[in-house]
Amino acid sequence: MFYIIEKQDQLDQLHIGEDTFIHIIPTNENYHPALQNISLIYVRWIKGHKGYILCVNHSESLSLSITDILDKLSKVNNIYTLDKKAVLHHFPTLSPQLIDVQLISSYYKVQDLHQDINVEQYESKVESDFKRKYYTAEPSTLIPIAKHYEKYENVYDHIEQTINKISEDLEPYSFLNHYVAPLFYNIEKQGIKLSKEPFIEHFKTLPNPKFSVSKGKIYTQYNLYTLTGRPSNAFNGVNFAALNKTNGERAAFIPENDTLVEIDFKAYHPTIIAKLAGYEFTGNIYEQLSLQFPGSTPETIKELVFQQLYGGVRKDFQDKPFFKQVNDYTNRLWSDNGVIGTQFGKRFTKEMIENPTPQKLLNYIVQNTETVFNVVQFSAIVNLLKDKKTKIILYTYDSILLDYDSSENLLDSITSLLKFNYSTKTGHNYAEIK
């Protein structure tokens, strides 16, 4: 068939242009991308009239070499894809060329083009039946190539307008392309070492452990396509962003090196809101604010402050300097109906929010601003650690977890890259962090 590329001479003759869309079809999409094998790759020159299927592992075809495919793709200037982070698990050297269509289309600069990119809506009954029947095997290698091809031709038609719009001027999207997906790929690929007995005890109900566990490690997966831009992190039955702190399940996560080190930003949301509202704190934020809450304790002050920030500032606090500026800023957001949270942020409008309130809009802006600040700081840390044993293995909004090699003596160098007040805690497992 004319669209199937399964021999080296066909690959050599294939013209895919300077700007190309690709989508990797794994043998089983239920596996974490770090553990997946490639079955097929759909490619389409964005100025072409049809796509092609590059065959790697499929029952109907011969197999191309991954090395030869990578060599072909490395000559392309811009490679558009639905999920850059997933592609990086297979082709990390393509990072500078990869452009994440789904991530960019969700940000404000192409808000007019934003669309839900739901690949499953183009799935045929044949494909869904094979996936159910061969859930733990390799269904993609058995689904007819024609069905895969038909599906991704339809997917491309669905996103073609967005790709064309993005391709007109790539510069505004450079931050998203060069920092966001690569950062979370670099965290994901490390995995987290497991302690067998507590893992079995607390996570015995995983849908299928081999989807995310391999060689004594479990792999996290960050969803970058959330409404606020703040990544969620749940995969294969484990919500890594909300691990229980009291039932012992965190003891399942241990260092591959010497110890775990958690770096946690102090009073992060009040700090961010103060920056957005133009208010400057000096010293400990909660200590300063506790003076405005007679009878408060270190244990209750945080809850009281958050009630004002996200529940609405009480009238008797609206004349206090910090809360007055927060209240004015929140009202200004609401009256503008849509704002840019940061230089790289999204544009939010009331229509995007379910049961919108001024405080909900503020919270969305803060979550996006927090993510941008984190991406900048943690990308610098990843770059520092690229040839080291010490690695970032978990990100949870206002903190990161390091698998730390003490002999490298890097903690001061790491924390020097942080722009906000922080604390550090250590432990021999994640439950013992203190």
Short mmCIF file of C-alpha atoms in Angstrom, two decimals:
data_model
loop_
_atom_site.label_atom_id
_atom_site.label_comp_id
_atom_site.label_asym_id
_atom_site.label_seq_id
_atom_site.Cartn_x
_atom_site.Cartn_y
_atom_site.Cartn_z
CA MET A 1 0.00 0.00 0.00
CA PHE A 2 1.32 3.42 -0.96
CA TYR A 3 1.23 4.93 2.54
CA ILE A 4 3.10 2.09 4.30
CA ILE A 5 6.84 2.60 4.69
CA GLU A 6 8.47 -0.67 5.76
CA LYS A 7 11.73 -0.90 3.78
CA GLN A 8 14.89 1.15 3.99
CA ASP A 9 14.74 2.25 0.34
CA GLN A 10 11.17 3.52 0.88
CA LEU A 11 12.31 5.49 3.92
CA ASP A 12 15.23 6.95 1.96
CA GLN A 13 12.89 8.15 -0.79
CA LEU A 14 10.24 9.51 1.58
CA HIS A 15 9.96 13.31 1.49
CA ILE A 16 8.57 14.70 4.73
CA GLY A 17 9.61 18.32 4.30
CA GLU A 18 11.02 20.88 6.70
CA ASP A 19 7.89 20.96 8.86
CA THR A 20 6.32 17.63 9.76
CA PHE A 21 3.73 16.21 12.14
CA ILE A 22 4.44 12.89 13.86
CA HIS A 23 2.60 10.64 16.26
CA ILE A 24 4.12 7.57 17.90
CA ILE A 25 1.82 4.56 18.14
CA PRO A 26 3.13 2.31 20.94
CA THR A 27 2.58 -1.44 20.98
CA ASN A 28 0.47 -0.88 24.13
CA GLU A 29 -0.57 2.64 25.07
CA ASN A 30 -1.40 1.58 28.66
CA TYR A 31 2.31 1.45 29.49
CA HIS A 32 4.14 4.50 30.73
CA PRO A 33 5.97 6.14 27.80
CA ALA A 34 9.32 5.32 29.42
CA LEU A 35 8.38 1.64 29.23
CA GLN A 36 6.66 1.57 25.84
CA ASN A 37 7.86 -0.02 22.62
CA ILE A 38 7.08 1.59 19.27
CA SER A 39 4.76 -0.20 16.87
CA LEU A 40 4.22 2.48 14.20
CA ILE A 41 4.91 6.16 13.59
CA TYR A 42 2.47 8.33 11.66
CA VAL A 43 4.24 11.16 9.78
CA ARG A 44 2.81 13.91 7.61
CA TRP A 45 4.48 16.85 5.93
CA ILE A 46 2.34 19.85 6.85
CA LYS A 47 2.38 21.01 3.22
CA GLY A 48 1.57 17.54 1.95
CA HIS A 49 -1.79 16.05 1.08
CA LYS A 50 -1.50 12.79 3.01
CA GLY A 51 0.46 11.01 5.72
CA TYR A 52 2.54 7.85 5.92
CA ILE A 53 3.00 5.02 8.39
CA LEU A 54 6.56 4.09 9.36
CA CYS A 55 6.58 0.46 10.47
CA VAL A 56 8.70 -0.65 13.42
CA ASN A 57 6.86 -3.58 14.97
CA HIS A 58 3.64 -4.79 13.37
CA SER A 59 2.29 -8.17 12.35
CA GLU A 60 1.42 -6.97 8.83
CA SER A 61 4.73 -5.43 7.86
CA LEU A 62 8.49 -5.57 7.75
CA SER A 63 10.37 -3.47 10.28
CA LEU A 64 12.38 -0.31 9.91
CA SER A 65 15.31 0.50 12.17
CA ILE A 66 14.62 3.05 14.92
CA THR A 67 18.10 4.45 14.27
CA ASP A 68 17.29 5.03 10.59
CA ILE A 69 13.97 6.67 11.46
CA LEU A 70 15.68 8.95 13.97
CA ASP A 71 18.26 9.88 11.36
CA LYS A 72 15.44 10.81 8.96
CA LEU A 73 13.59 12.89 11.56
CA SER A 74 16.74 14.63 12.78
CA LYS A 75 16.94 16.42 9.41
CA VAL A 76 13.50 18.01 9.86
CA ASN A 77 13.43 21.62 11.09
CA ASN A 78 10.16 21.56 13.03
CA ILE A 79 8.40 18.41 14.23
CA TYR A 80 4.84 18.97 15.43
CA THR A 81 3.34 16.41 17.80
CA LEU A 82 0.42 16.05 20.19
CA ASP A 83 2.60 15.19 23.19
CA LYS A 84 6.23 16.30 23.10
CA LYS A 85 6.97 14.79 26.52
CA ALA A 86 5.88 11.33 25.37
CA VAL A 87 7.97 11.57 22.20
CA LEU A 88 11.02 12.57 24.24
CA HIS A 89 10.93 9.22 26.02
CA HIS A 90 11.66 7.64 22.62
CA PHE A 91 13.65 10.36 20.84
CA PRO A 92 15.23 12.71 23.41
CA THR A 93 17.70 14.15 20.90
CA LEU A 94 14.82 15.63 18.90
CA SER A 95 13.87 17.97 21.75
CA PRO A 96 14.90 21.26 20.05
CA GLN A 97 12.81 20.41 16.97
CA LEU A 98 9.69 19.11 18.72
CA ILE A 99 6.67 21.39 19.00
CA ASP A 100 3.84 20.40 21.35
CA VAL A 101 0.63 21.31 19.52
CA GLN A 102 -1.63 20.34 22.41
CA LEU A 103 0.30 22.39 24.96
CA ILE A 104 0.57 25.49 22.79
CA SER A 105 -3.05 25.40 21.68
CA SER A 106 -4.17 25.44 25.31
CA TYR A 107 -2.32 28.71 26.01
CA TYR A 108 -3.72 32.15 25.53
CA LYS A 109 -1.76 33.18 22.44
CA VAL A 110 -3.90 30.81 20.37
CA GLN A 111 -6.96 30.92 22.63
CA ASP A 112 -9.09 31.49 19.55
CA LEU A 113 -7.88 28.13 18.22
CA HIS A 114 -8.03 26.19 21.47
CA GLN A 115 -9.78 22.87 21.05
CA ASP A 116 -10.04 19.61 22.92
CA ILE A 117 -7.79 17.20 21.03
CA ASN A 118 -9.46 13.89 21.73
CA VAL A 119 -7.72 11.18 19.73
CA GLU A 120 -10.09 8.49 21.01
CA GLN A 121 -13.04 10.02 19.16
CA TYR A 122 -11.50 8.73 15.91
CA GLU A 123 -10.98 5.22 17.22
CA SER A 124 -12.70 2.51 15.18
CA LYS A 125 -14.68 -0.34 16.70
CA VAL A 126 -11.99 -2.73 15.45
CA GLU A 127 -9.34 -0.84 17.39
CA SER A 128 -11.35 -0.60 20.60
CA ASP A 129 -12.20 -4.32 20.43
CA PHE A 130 -8.52 -5.27 20.00
CA LYS A 131 -7.51 -3.03 22.90
CA ARG A 132 -10.04 -4.67 25.20
CA LYS A 133 -9.11 -8.18 24.13
CA TYR A 134 -5.34 -7.65 24.29
CA TYR A 135 -5.33 -5.15 27.18
CA THR A 136 -2.03 -6.37 28.68
CA ALA A 137 -0.42 -7.57 25.44
CA GLU A 138 0.46 -5.57 22.29
CA PRO A 139 -2.83 -4.65 20.61
CA SER A 140 -1.35 -2.06 18.25
CA THR A 141 0.71 -4.74 16.50
CA LEU A 142 -2.51 -6.63 15.66
CA ILE A 143 -4.85 -3.78 14.73
CA PRO A 144 -4.77 -3.42 10.91
CA ILE A 145 -2.37 -0.73 9.75
CA ALA A 146 -5.17 0.70 7.60
CA LYS A 147 -7.18 1.42 10.76
CA HIS A 148 -4.25 3.21 12.39
CA TYR A 149 -3.71 5.23 9.24
CA GLU A 150 -7.35 6.22 8.90
CA LYS A 151 -7.44 7.32 12.53
CA TYR A 152 -4.42 9.61 12.36
CA GLU A 153 -5.38 11.08 9.00
CA ASN A 154 -8.59 12.19 10.74
CA VAL A 155 -6.67 13.44 13.78
CA TYR A 156 -4.38 15.50 11.56
CA ASP A 157 -7.32 17.01 9.69
CA HIS A 158 -8.76 17.99 13.06
CA ILE A 159 -5.63 19.89 14.19
CA GLU A 160 -4.32 21.12 10.83
CA GLN A 161 -5.64 24.66 11.32
CA THR A 162 -3.94 24.91 14.71
CA ILE A 163 -0.62 23.66 13.33
CA ASN A 164 -0.77 26.14 10.47
CA LYS A 165 -1.50 29.00 12.86
CA ILE A 166 1.38 28.03 15.18
CA SER A 167 3.77 27.62 12.24
CA GLU A 168 3.23 31.23 11.17
CA ASP A 169 5.26 32.47 14.16
CA LEU A 170 6.96 30.02 16.52
CA GLU A 171 8.78 32.57 18.65
CA PRO A 172 5.93 33.29 21.14
CA TYR A 173 5.84 29.59 22.03
CA SER A 174 9.55 29.06 22.65
CA PHE A 175 9.22 28.99 26.44
CA LEU A 176 6.59 26.25 26.33
CA ASN A 177 8.53 24.18 23.81
CA HIS A 178 11.97 24.47 25.31
CA TYR A 179 11.17 24.33 29.02
CA VAL A 180 7.82 22.84 30.04
CA ALA A 181 7.75 19.43 28.34
CA PRO A 182 11.54 18.82 28.66
CA LEU A 183 11.46 19.55 32.40
CA PHE A 184 8.74 17.04 33.16
CA TYR A 185 10.23 14.48 30.79
CA ASN A 186 13.49 14.75 32.72
CA ILE A 187 11.68 14.18 36.01
CA GLU A 188 9.58 11.29 34.67
CA LYS A 189 12.45 9.40 33.11
CA GLN A 190 14.24 9.00 36.45
CA GLY A 191 11.51 6.89 38.03
CA ILE A 192 11.38 6.44 41.81
CA LYS A 193 13.00 3.45 43.50
CA LEU A 194 10.63 1.21 45.43
CA SER A 195 10.84 -0.65 48.71
CA LYS A 196 9.13 -3.91 47.84
CA GLU A 197 7.20 -4.80 51.01
CA PRO A 198 5.53 -1.43 51.72
CA PHE A 199 4.81 -1.03 48.01
CA ILE A 200 3.00 -4.37 47.86
CA GLU A 201 1.18 -3.58 51.10
CA HIS A 202 -0.14 -0.18 50.06
CA PHE A 203 -0.41 -0.44 46.27
CA LYS A 204 -1.61 -3.99 45.69
CA THR A 205 -4.70 -2.72 43.85
CA LEU A 206 -2.83 -1.19 40.88
CA PRO A 207 -4.65 -2.01 37.60
CA ASN A 208 -1.49 -3.66 36.29
CA PRO A 209 1.90 -3.01 37.98
CA LYS A 210 3.94 -3.62 34.83
CA PHE A 211 2.31 -0.59 33.17
CA SER A 212 4.35 1.71 35.45
CA VAL A 213 6.82 -0.48 37.39
CA SER A 214 10.05 -1.87 35.97
CA LYS A 215 13.39 -2.94 37.48
CA GLY A 216 12.41 -1.86 40.96
CA LYS A 217 11.22 1.63 39.96
CA ILE A 218 7.83 3.25 39.48
CA TYR A 219 7.27 5.96 36.89
CA THR A 220 5.25 9.13 37.39
CA GLN A 221 3.36 10.86 34.59
CA TYR A 222 2.60 14.57 34.51
CA ASN A 223 -0.45 15.81 32.64
CA LEU A 224 0.54 19.20 31.20
CA TYR A 225 -2.79 19.90 29.52
CA THR A 226 -4.83 21.09 32.51
CA LEU A 227 -7.03 24.16 32.43
CA THR A 228 -4.73 26.22 34.64
CA GLY A 229 -1.48 24.85 33.21
CA ARG A 230 -0.61 23.36 36.61
CA PRO A 231 0.43 19.72 35.95
CA SER A 232 -1.40 16.88 37.63
CA ASN A 233 0.49 13.67 38.33
CA ALA A 234 -1.46 10.42 38.45
CA PHE A 235 -0.79 7.21 36.57
CA ASN A 236 -1.82 3.57 36.80
CA GLY A 237 -3.84 4.04 39.98
CA VAL A 238 -1.33 6.17 41.91
CA ASN A 239 -1.92 9.88 42.49
CA PHE A 240 1.63 11.06 43.15
CA ALA A 241 0.45 14.60 43.88
CA ALA A 242 -1.69 13.45 46.81
CA LEU A 243 0.15 10.59 48.51
CA ASN A 244 -1.13 9.92 52.02
CA LYS A 245 1.15 11.34 54.73
CA THR A 246 -0.17 9.22 57.59
CA ASN A 247 -0.92 5.66 56.45
CA GLY A 248 2.66 4.61 55.68
CA GLU A 249 2.32 4.38 51.89
CA ARG A 250 5.09 6.95 51.36
CA ALA A 251 7.57 4.49 52.89
CA ALA A 252 7.37 2.60 49.56
CA PHE A 253 9.45 5.35 47.91
CA ILE A 254 13.16 5.26 48.68
CA PRO A 255 16.41 6.72 47.30
CA GLU A 256 18.54 5.02 44.70
CA ASN A 257 21.45 7.10 46.02
CA ASP A 258 21.99 8.02 49.70
CA THR A 259 18.92 9.91 50.84
CA LEU A 260 15.79 11.76 49.78
CA VAL A 261 15.84 15.55 50.07
CA GLU A 262 12.65 17.59 49.82
CA ILE A 263 12.91 21.28 48.98
CA ASP A 264 9.71 23.07 49.91
CA PHE A 265 8.84 26.70 49.20
CA LYS A 266 7.58 28.60 52.26
CA ALA A 267 4.25 30.46 52.08
CA TYR A 268 4.36 30.05 48.32
CA HIS A 269 0.85 31.15 47.36
CA PRO A 270 0.84 34.27 49.59
CA THR A 271 4.27 35.11 48.15
CA ILE A 272 3.01 34.76 44.56
CA ILE A 273 -0.16 36.72 45.26
CA ALA A 274 1.87 39.48 46.89
CA LYS A 275 4.02 39.71 43.73
CA LEU A 276 0.96 39.82 41.48
CA ALA A 277 -0.76 42.44 43.67
CA GLY A 278 2.39 44.56 44.00
CA TYR A 279 2.91 44.05 47.74
CA GLU A 280 6.34 43.39 49.24
CA PHE A 281 6.87 41.32 52.37
CA THR A 282 10.05 41.44 54.42
CA GLY A 283 10.86 38.37 56.48
CA ASN A 284 8.49 35.54 57.43
CA ILE A 285 5.11 36.09 55.77
CA TYR A 286 3.00 34.11 58.22
CA GLU A 287 4.68 35.75 61.22
CA GLN A 288 3.85 39.17 59.81
CA LEU A 289 0.29 38.24 58.94
CA SER A 290 -0.29 36.57 62.32
CA LEU A 291 -0.15 40.04 63.86
CA GLN A 292 -3.40 40.78 62.05
CA PHE A 293 -5.10 37.67 63.47
CA PRO A 294 -5.17 38.01 67.27
CA GLY A 295 -5.15 34.62 68.97
CA SER A 296 -3.85 32.77 65.90
CA THR A 297 -1.20 30.07 66.22
CA PRO A 298 1.46 28.83 63.76
CA GLU A 299 -0.86 25.88 63.11
CA THR A 300 -3.93 28.02 62.32
CA ILE A 301 -2.48 31.09 60.61
CA LYS A 302 -2.03 29.41 57.23
CA GLU A 303 -5.68 28.33 57.10
CA LEU A 304 -6.84 31.80 58.17
CA VAL A 305 -4.76 33.50 55.47
CA PHE A 306 -6.00 31.12 52.77
CA GLN A 307 -9.58 31.79 53.82
CA GLN A 308 -9.01 35.48 53.05
CA LEU A 309 -7.21 34.84 49.78
CA TYR A 310 -9.58 32.29 48.28
CA GLY A 311 -12.76 32.77 50.29
CA GLY A 312 -12.84 36.54 49.91
CA VAL A 313 -11.22 39.16 52.14
CA ARG A 314 -13.38 39.92 55.15
CA LYS A 315 -14.57 43.51 55.38
CA ASP A 316 -12.69 44.10 58.64
CA PHE A 317 -9.43 43.12 56.85
CA GLN A 318 -9.93 45.08 53.65
CA ASP A 319 -8.15 48.12 55.09
CA LYS A 320 -5.02 46.12 56.04
CA PRO A 321 -2.22 46.85 53.50
CA PHE A 322 -1.66 43.31 52.15
CA PHE A 323 -5.29 42.25 52.12
CA LYS A 324 -6.38 45.61 50.66
CA GLN A 325 -4.02 45.16 47.71
CA VAL A 326 -5.10 41.53 47.26
CA ASN A 327 -8.75 42.59 47.31
CA ASP A 328 -8.11 45.39 44.80
CA TYR A 329 -6.13 43.06 42.52
CA THR A 330 -8.83 40.36 42.67
CA ASN A 331 -11.57 42.86 41.85
CA ARG A 332 -9.51 44.23 38.97
CA LEU A 333 -9.12 40.73 37.52
CA TRP A 334 -12.83 40.18 37.79
CA SER A 335 -13.79 43.47 36.17
CA ASP A 336 -11.33 42.88 33.29
CA ASN A 337 -12.98 39.48 32.66
CA GLY A 338 -9.71 38.02 31.43
CA VAL A 339 -6.06 38.59 32.15
CA ILE A 340 -2.63 37.26 31.39
CA GLY A 341 -1.26 35.70 34.56
CA THR A 342 2.41 36.08 33.66
CA GLN A 343 4.50 36.76 30.58
CA PHE A 344 4.11 33.11 29.61
CA GLY A 345 0.71 32.53 31.18
CA LYS A 346 -2.72 31.66 29.94
CA ARG A 347 -5.61 33.98 29.33
CA PHE A 348 -8.48 33.19 31.67
CA THR A 349 -12.06 34.34 31.31
CA LYS A 350 -15.13 33.83 33.47
CA GLU A 351 -16.59 31.58 30.79
CA MET A 352 -13.75 29.07 31.27
CA ILE A 353 -14.56 28.57 34.97
CA GLU A 354 -17.38 26.48 36.39
CA ASN A 355 -19.44 28.61 38.80
CA PRO A 356 -16.98 31.50 38.49
CA THR A 357 -16.14 33.84 41.37
CA PRO A 358 -13.42 36.50 41.73
CA GLN A 359 -11.52 34.18 44.09
CA LYS A 360 -11.66 31.24 41.67
CA LEU A 361 -10.24 33.43 38.92
CA LEU A 362 -7.46 34.53 41.28
CA ASN A 363 -6.70 30.90 42.15
CA TYR A 364 -6.43 29.96 38.45
CA ILE A 365 -4.03 32.85 37.84
CA VAL A 366 -1.92 31.87 40.86
CA GLN A 367 -1.72 28.20 39.82
CA ASN A 368 -0.48 29.17 36.38
CA THR A 369 2.00 31.72 37.74
CA GLU A 370 3.28 29.15 40.24
CA THR A 371 3.88 26.69 37.39
CA VAL A 372 5.81 29.21 35.32
CA PHE A 373 8.02 30.17 38.28
CA ASN A 374 8.63 26.50 39.02
CA VAL A 375 9.48 25.58 35.43
CA VAL A 376 12.12 28.32 35.26
CA GLN A 377 13.76 27.39 38.58
CA PHE A 378 13.57 23.61 38.28
CA SER A 379 14.78 23.62 34.67
CA ALA A 380 17.93 25.34 35.90
CA ILE A 381 18.34 22.61 38.52
CA VAL A 382 17.85 19.85 35.94
CA ASN A 383 20.54 21.47 33.81
CA LEU A 384 22.89 21.58 36.80
CA LEU A 385 22.27 17.88 37.49
CA LYS A 386 22.40 16.55 33.92
CA ASP A 387 25.71 14.72 34.45
CA LYS A 388 25.20 13.98 38.16
CA LYS A 389 23.79 11.09 40.16
CA THR A 390 21.55 13.43 42.14
CA LYS A 391 18.21 13.89 40.31
CA ILE A 392 14.77 15.45 40.74
CA ILE A 393 12.37 12.51 40.99
CA LEU A 394 9.08 14.16 42.04
CA TYR A 395 7.38 17.54 41.62
CA THR A 396 4.44 18.52 43.81
CA TYR A 397 3.54 22.16 43.12
CA ASP A 398 5.42 23.93 45.92
CA SER A 399 8.17 21.33 46.37
CA ILE A 400 10.55 18.94 44.63
CA LEU A 401 11.98 15.66 45.84
CA LEU A 402 15.62 14.86 45.14
CA ASP A 403 17.26 11.44 45.03
CA TYR A 404 20.46 12.80 46.55
CA ASP A 405 24.04 11.56 46.32
CA SER A 406 25.82 13.01 49.35
CA SER A 407 29.29 12.64 47.84
CA GLU A 408 28.41 15.23 45.17
CA ASN A 409 27.80 17.90 47.84
CA LEU A 410 25.40 19.79 45.57
CA LEU A 411 22.69 21.07 47.90
CA ASP A 412 24.07 24.61 48.16
CA SER A 413 24.48 24.81 44.38
CA ILE A 414 20.92 23.55 43.89
CA THR A 415 19.30 25.93 46.37
CA SER A 416 21.27 28.89 44.96
CA LEU A 417 19.07 28.58 41.87
CA LEU A 418 15.84 29.11 43.83
CA LYS A 419 14.18 32.53 43.81
CA PHE A 420 11.88 32.08 46.83
CA ASN A 421 12.22 31.23 50.51
CA TYR A 422 12.47 27.49 51.06
CA SER A 423 13.07 24.78 53.64
CA THR A 424 14.82 21.42 53.21
CA LYS A 425 13.96 18.08 54.77
CA THR A 426 15.62 14.68 54.45
CA GLY A 427 14.69 11.05 55.00
CA HIS A 428 15.67 7.49 54.16
CA ASN A 429 12.22 7.07 52.61
CA TYR A 430 9.46 9.48 51.62
CA ALA A 431 7.49 8.81 54.81
CA GLU A 432 10.45 9.80 56.99
CA ILE A 433 11.00 13.20 55.38
CA LYS A 434 11.37 15.75 58.17
#
